[in-house]
Amino acid sequence: MKKNLRTKFYVILCLATMVILSSNKKEAGSQAYTEQMLKMNGTEEVSGKQLSTDSLKGKMIILNFWASYDAQSRINSYKLLQVAEDYESQKFHNGNGLEVISISLDKYHSPLRKAIQTDGTERFHHICDYKGTDSEWAKLFEVYRPVNLLIDADGVIIARDFNVETMRTTLNMLASEN
């Protein structure tokens, strides 16, 4: 009985969250960004490695648009580290595991590299074209300020919020109990 009640609660919470998040016109809900994700394949990361989208297939992905000069972005980076560790091998209803791709809205190399090192986020895939909010990646995902996008294995944005706890709540709702 308690399990049924808990399941109904989660379903209602999930639906309410989806309604709230889908109020954002184009980015939320059913729009697939598979093509945009594929365009990332071969992109040079800040570390010099090439990003391989093959390694991301079937996973939940948080696209973290941030800036090294933005204090709240830096706090969110710390929280995202915890989320990434908690869900890296989690099975979801539509995806297995979680990866974070951090796309910086910075214009300068030095502060960005220092922030990555200071914040300990080297495990993330870091991308930056050093164009600030005029970044090709920001345009591709229709982003104009720091924000997190949670994308499922089908390339659908299922959550969009700057608050990392929204990402965690959504991931909790989508986590398989198996």
mmCIF file of C-alpha atoms in Angstrom:
data_model
loop_
_atom_site.group_PDB
_atom_site.id
_atom_site.type_symbol
_atom_site.label_atom_id
_atom_site.label_comp_id
_atom_site.label_asym_id
_atom_site.label_seq_id
_atom_site.Cartn_x
_atom_site.Cartn_y
_atom_site.Cartn_z
ATOM 1 C CA MET A 1 0.000 0.000 0.000
ATOM 2 C CA LYS A 2 2.767 2.453 0.942
ATOM 3 C CA LYS A 3 4.673 1.627 -2.259
ATOM 4 C CA ASN A 4 1.582 2.375 -4.408
ATOM 5 C CA LEU A 5 1.051 5.650 -2.594
ATOM 6 C CA ARG A 6 4.714 6.561 -3.006
ATOM 7 C CA THR A 7 4.608 5.658 -6.712
ATOM 8 C CA LYS A 8 1.489 7.805 -7.230
ATOM 9 C CA PHE A 9 3.188 10.671 -5.409
ATOM 10 C CA TYR A 10 6.258 10.435 -7.663
ATOM 11 C CA VAL A 11 4.117 10.295 -10.798
ATOM 12 C CA ILE A 12 2.199 13.397 -9.731
ATOM 13 C CA LEU A 13 5.430 15.160 -8.762
ATOM 14 C CA CYS A 14 6.977 14.204 -12.094
ATOM 15 C CA LEU A 15 3.993 15.493 -14.053
ATOM 16 C CA ALA A 16 3.931 18.728 -12.077
ATOM 17 C CA THR A 17 7.654 19.224 -12.662
ATOM 18 C CA MET A 18 7.266 18.564 -16.387
ATOM 19 C CA VAL A 19 4.430 21.103 -16.620
ATOM 20 C CA ILE A 20 6.460 23.734 -14.798
ATOM 21 C CA LEU A 21 9.592 23.089 -16.842
ATOM 22 C CA SER A 22 7.739 22.891 -20.144
ATOM 23 C CA SER A 23 6.494 26.438 -19.718
ATOM 24 C CA ASN A 24 9.792 27.456 -21.302
ATOM 25 C CA LYS A 25 8.724 27.652 -24.963
ATOM 26 C CA LYS A 26 11.147 25.852 -27.276
ATOM 27 C CA GLU A 27 13.697 24.185 -25.042
ATOM 28 C CA ALA A 28 11.566 21.926 -22.870
ATOM 29 C CA GLY A 29 9.401 18.910 -23.314
ATOM 30 C CA SER A 30 9.466 17.046 -26.563
ATOM 31 C CA GLN A 31 12.104 18.884 -28.579
ATOM 32 C CA ALA A 32 14.929 16.518 -29.460
ATOM 33 C CA TYR A 33 18.441 17.896 -29.609
ATOM 34 C CA THR A 34 20.041 14.756 -31.018
ATOM 35 C CA GLU A 35 21.417 16.614 -34.046
ATOM 36 C CA GLN A 36 22.965 19.313 -31.840
ATOM 37 C CA MET A 37 24.553 16.665 -29.637
ATOM 38 C CA LEU A 38 26.017 14.946 -32.698
ATOM 39 C CA LYS A 39 27.557 18.258 -33.787
ATOM 40 C CA MET A 40 29.624 18.111 -30.603
ATOM 41 C CA ASN A 41 31.388 14.970 -31.828
ATOM 42 C CA GLY A 42 35.071 15.694 -32.355
ATOM 43 C CA THR A 43 34.906 19.063 -30.614
ATOM 44 C CA GLU A 44 38.137 19.890 -28.848
ATOM 45 C CA GLU A 45 37.718 20.025 -25.112
ATOM 46 C CA VAL A 46 39.569 22.601 -22.994
ATOM 47 C CA SER A 47 41.926 19.770 -21.963
ATOM 48 C CA GLY A 48 42.885 19.184 -25.600
ATOM 49 C CA LYS A 49 41.043 15.840 -25.894
ATOM 50 C CA GLN A 50 38.438 15.302 -28.590
ATOM 51 C CA LEU A 51 34.872 14.857 -27.342
ATOM 52 C CA SER A 52 33.383 11.588 -28.561
ATOM 53 C CA THR A 53 29.607 11.520 -28.557
ATOM 54 C CA ASP A 54 29.807 7.731 -29.021
ATOM 55 C CA SER A 55 30.857 7.481 -25.375
ATOM 56 C CA LEU A 56 27.730 9.440 -24.398
ATOM 57 C CA LYS A 57 25.171 7.286 -26.233
ATOM 58 C CA GLY A 58 22.489 5.855 -23.993
ATOM 59 C CA LYS A 59 23.370 8.164 -21.097
ATOM 60 C CA MET A 60 21.626 11.010 -19.391
ATOM 61 C CA ILE A 61 23.560 14.220 -19.991
ATOM 62 C CA ILE A 62 23.631 17.479 -18.113
ATOM 63 C CA LEU A 63 24.724 20.337 -20.330
ATOM 64 C CA ASN A 64 26.028 22.878 -17.861
ATOM 65 C CA PHE A 65 26.311 26.348 -19.384
ATOM 66 C CA TRP A 66 28.399 28.368 -16.953
ATOM 67 C CA ALA A 67 31.071 31.064 -16.632
ATOM 68 C CA SER A 68 34.175 31.180 -14.455
ATOM 69 C CA TYR A 69 33.419 34.779 -13.445
ATOM 70 C CA ASP A 70 29.893 33.941 -12.245
ATOM 71 C CA ALA A 71 29.862 33.069 -8.528
ATOM 72 C CA GLN A 72 26.629 31.067 -8.680
ATOM 73 C CA SER A 73 28.019 29.033 -11.599
ATOM 74 C CA ARG A 74 31.003 28.107 -9.467
ATOM 75 C CA ILE A 75 28.761 27.000 -6.596
ATOM 76 C CA ASN A 76 26.670 24.982 -9.051
ATOM 77 C CA SER A 77 29.839 23.321 -10.380
ATOM 78 C CA TYR A 78 30.513 21.954 -6.901
ATOM 79 C CA LYS A 79 26.940 20.684 -6.617
ATOM 80 C CA LEU A 80 27.110 19.161 -10.101
ATOM 81 C CA LEU A 81 30.203 17.226 -9.064
ATOM 82 C CA GLN A 82 28.162 15.603 -6.310
ATOM 83 C CA VAL A 83 25.280 14.836 -8.697
ATOM 84 C CA ALA A 84 27.674 13.341 -11.267
ATOM 85 C CA GLU A 85 29.199 11.078 -8.626
ATOM 86 C CA ASP A 86 25.806 10.014 -7.300
ATOM 87 C CA TYR A 87 24.355 9.106 -10.710
ATOM 88 C CA GLU A 88 27.342 8.091 -12.869
ATOM 89 C CA SER A 89 26.288 4.425 -12.912
ATOM 90 C CA GLN A 90 22.570 4.786 -12.168
ATOM 91 C CA LYS A 91 20.035 3.108 -14.448
ATOM 92 C CA PHE A 92 17.221 5.398 -15.581
ATOM 93 C CA HIS A 93 13.950 4.780 -17.393
ATOM 94 C CA ASN A 94 15.564 6.278 -20.500
ATOM 95 C CA GLY A 95 19.320 6.091 -20.118
ATOM 96 C CA ASN A 96 22.102 4.443 -18.163
ATOM 97 C CA GLY A 97 24.578 6.584 -16.294
ATOM 98 C CA LEU A 98 25.141 10.324 -16.299
ATOM 99 C CA GLU A 99 27.751 12.555 -17.924
ATOM 100 C CA VAL A 100 28.265 16.294 -17.536
ATOM 101 C CA ILE A 101 29.314 18.493 -20.429
ATOM 102 C CA SER A 102 30.276 21.942 -19.177
ATOM 103 C CA ILE A 103 30.064 24.614 -21.835
ATOM 104 C CA SER A 104 31.753 27.785 -20.696
ATOM 105 C CA LEU A 105 30.502 31.215 -21.656
ATOM 106 C CA ASP A 106 33.959 32.634 -20.930
ATOM 107 C CA LYS A 107 36.051 34.751 -23.290
ATOM 108 C CA TYR A 108 39.475 34.181 -21.714
ATOM 109 C CA HIS A 109 41.544 31.004 -21.376
ATOM 110 C CA SER A 110 43.347 31.625 -18.098
ATOM 111 C CA PRO A 111 40.401 32.212 -15.714
ATOM 112 C CA LEU A 112 38.524 29.284 -17.233
ATOM 113 C CA ARG A 113 41.377 26.815 -16.777
ATOM 114 C CA LYS A 114 42.008 28.070 -13.244
ATOM 115 C CA ALA A 115 38.304 27.691 -12.328
ATOM 116 C CA ILE A 116 38.209 24.107 -13.648
ATOM 117 C CA GLN A 117 41.272 23.220 -11.591
ATOM 118 C CA THR A 118 40.177 25.095 -8.463
ATOM 119 C CA ASP A 119 36.657 23.639 -8.562
ATOM 120 C CA GLY A 120 37.940 20.111 -9.217
ATOM 121 C CA THR A 121 35.671 19.575 -12.221
ATOM 122 C CA GLU A 122 38.297 17.990 -14.464
ATOM 123 C CA ARG A 123 36.083 14.878 -14.772
ATOM 124 C CA PHE A 124 33.525 16.888 -16.763
ATOM 125 C CA HIS A 125 33.802 17.351 -20.502
ATOM 126 C CA HIS A 126 34.701 21.054 -20.779
ATOM 127 C CA ILE A 127 34.021 22.947 -24.000
ATOM 128 C CA CYS A 128 34.607 26.632 -24.714
ATOM 129 C CA ASP A 129 34.919 28.598 -27.931
ATOM 130 C CA TYR A 130 35.830 31.775 -26.010
ATOM 131 C CA LYS A 131 33.029 33.857 -27.524
ATOM 132 C CA GLY A 132 31.072 34.455 -24.320
ATOM 133 C CA THR A 133 27.314 34.526 -24.809
ATOM 134 C CA ASP A 134 27.927 34.694 -28.576
ATOM 135 C CA SER A 135 29.202 31.118 -28.348
ATOM 136 C CA GLU A 136 28.162 28.826 -31.175
ATOM 137 C CA TRP A 137 27.179 26.237 -28.551
ATOM 138 C CA ALA A 138 24.982 28.733 -26.719
ATOM 139 C CA LYS A 139 23.255 29.623 -29.992
ATOM 140 C CA LEU A 140 22.849 25.969 -30.913
ATOM 141 C CA PHE A 141 21.017 25.235 -27.658
ATOM 142 C CA GLU A 142 19.342 28.666 -27.466
ATOM 143 C CA VAL A 143 21.093 29.636 -24.233
ATOM 144 C CA TYR A 144 21.776 33.239 -23.245
ATOM 145 C CA ARG A 145 22.902 32.873 -19.635
ATOM 146 C CA PRO A 146 24.192 30.162 -17.291
ATOM 147 C CA VAL A 147 21.724 27.256 -17.132
ATOM 148 C CA ASN A 148 21.635 23.451 -16.868
ATOM 149 C CA LEU A 149 19.879 21.261 -19.419
ATOM 150 C CA LEU A 150 19.118 17.622 -18.586
ATOM 151 C CA ILE A 151 18.988 15.599 -21.798
ATOM 152 C CA ASP A 152 17.822 11.991 -21.949
ATOM 153 C CA ALA A 153 19.188 9.194 -24.152
ATOM 154 C CA ASP A 154 16.844 10.237 -26.990
ATOM 155 C CA GLY A 155 18.200 13.790 -27.033
ATOM 156 C CA VAL A 156 15.116 15.299 -25.411
ATOM 157 C CA ILE A 157 15.546 18.078 -22.881
ATOM 158 C CA ILE A 158 13.578 16.917 -19.875
ATOM 159 C CA ALA A 159 14.650 19.606 -17.413
ATOM 160 C CA ARG A 160 16.000 23.115 -17.784
ATOM 161 C CA ASP A 161 16.983 25.109 -14.741
ATOM 162 C CA PHE A 162 19.992 26.832 -13.226
ATOM 163 C CA ASN A 163 19.262 25.155 -9.906
ATOM 164 C CA VAL A 164 21.165 21.869 -9.632
ATOM 165 C CA GLU A 165 18.597 20.521 -7.177
ATOM 166 C CA THR A 166 16.044 20.531 -10.017
ATOM 167 C CA MET A 167 18.404 18.234 -11.944
ATOM 168 C CA ARG A 168 18.760 15.959 -8.909
ATOM 169 C CA THR A 169 14.993 15.824 -8.329
ATOM 170 C CA THR A 170 14.338 14.955 -11.972
ATOM 171 C CA LEU A 171 17.060 12.294 -11.954
ATOM 172 C CA ASN A 172 15.566 10.802 -8.791
ATOM 173 C CA MET A 173 12.157 10.592 -10.461
ATOM 174 C CA LEU A 174 13.636 8.902 -13.533
ATOM 175 C CA ALA A 175 15.879 6.470 -11.656
ATOM 176 C CA SER A 176 14.917 2.826 -12.124
ATOM 177 C CA GLU A 177 14.388 0.803 -8.976
ATOM 178 C CA ASN A 178 15.916 -2.291 -10.630
#
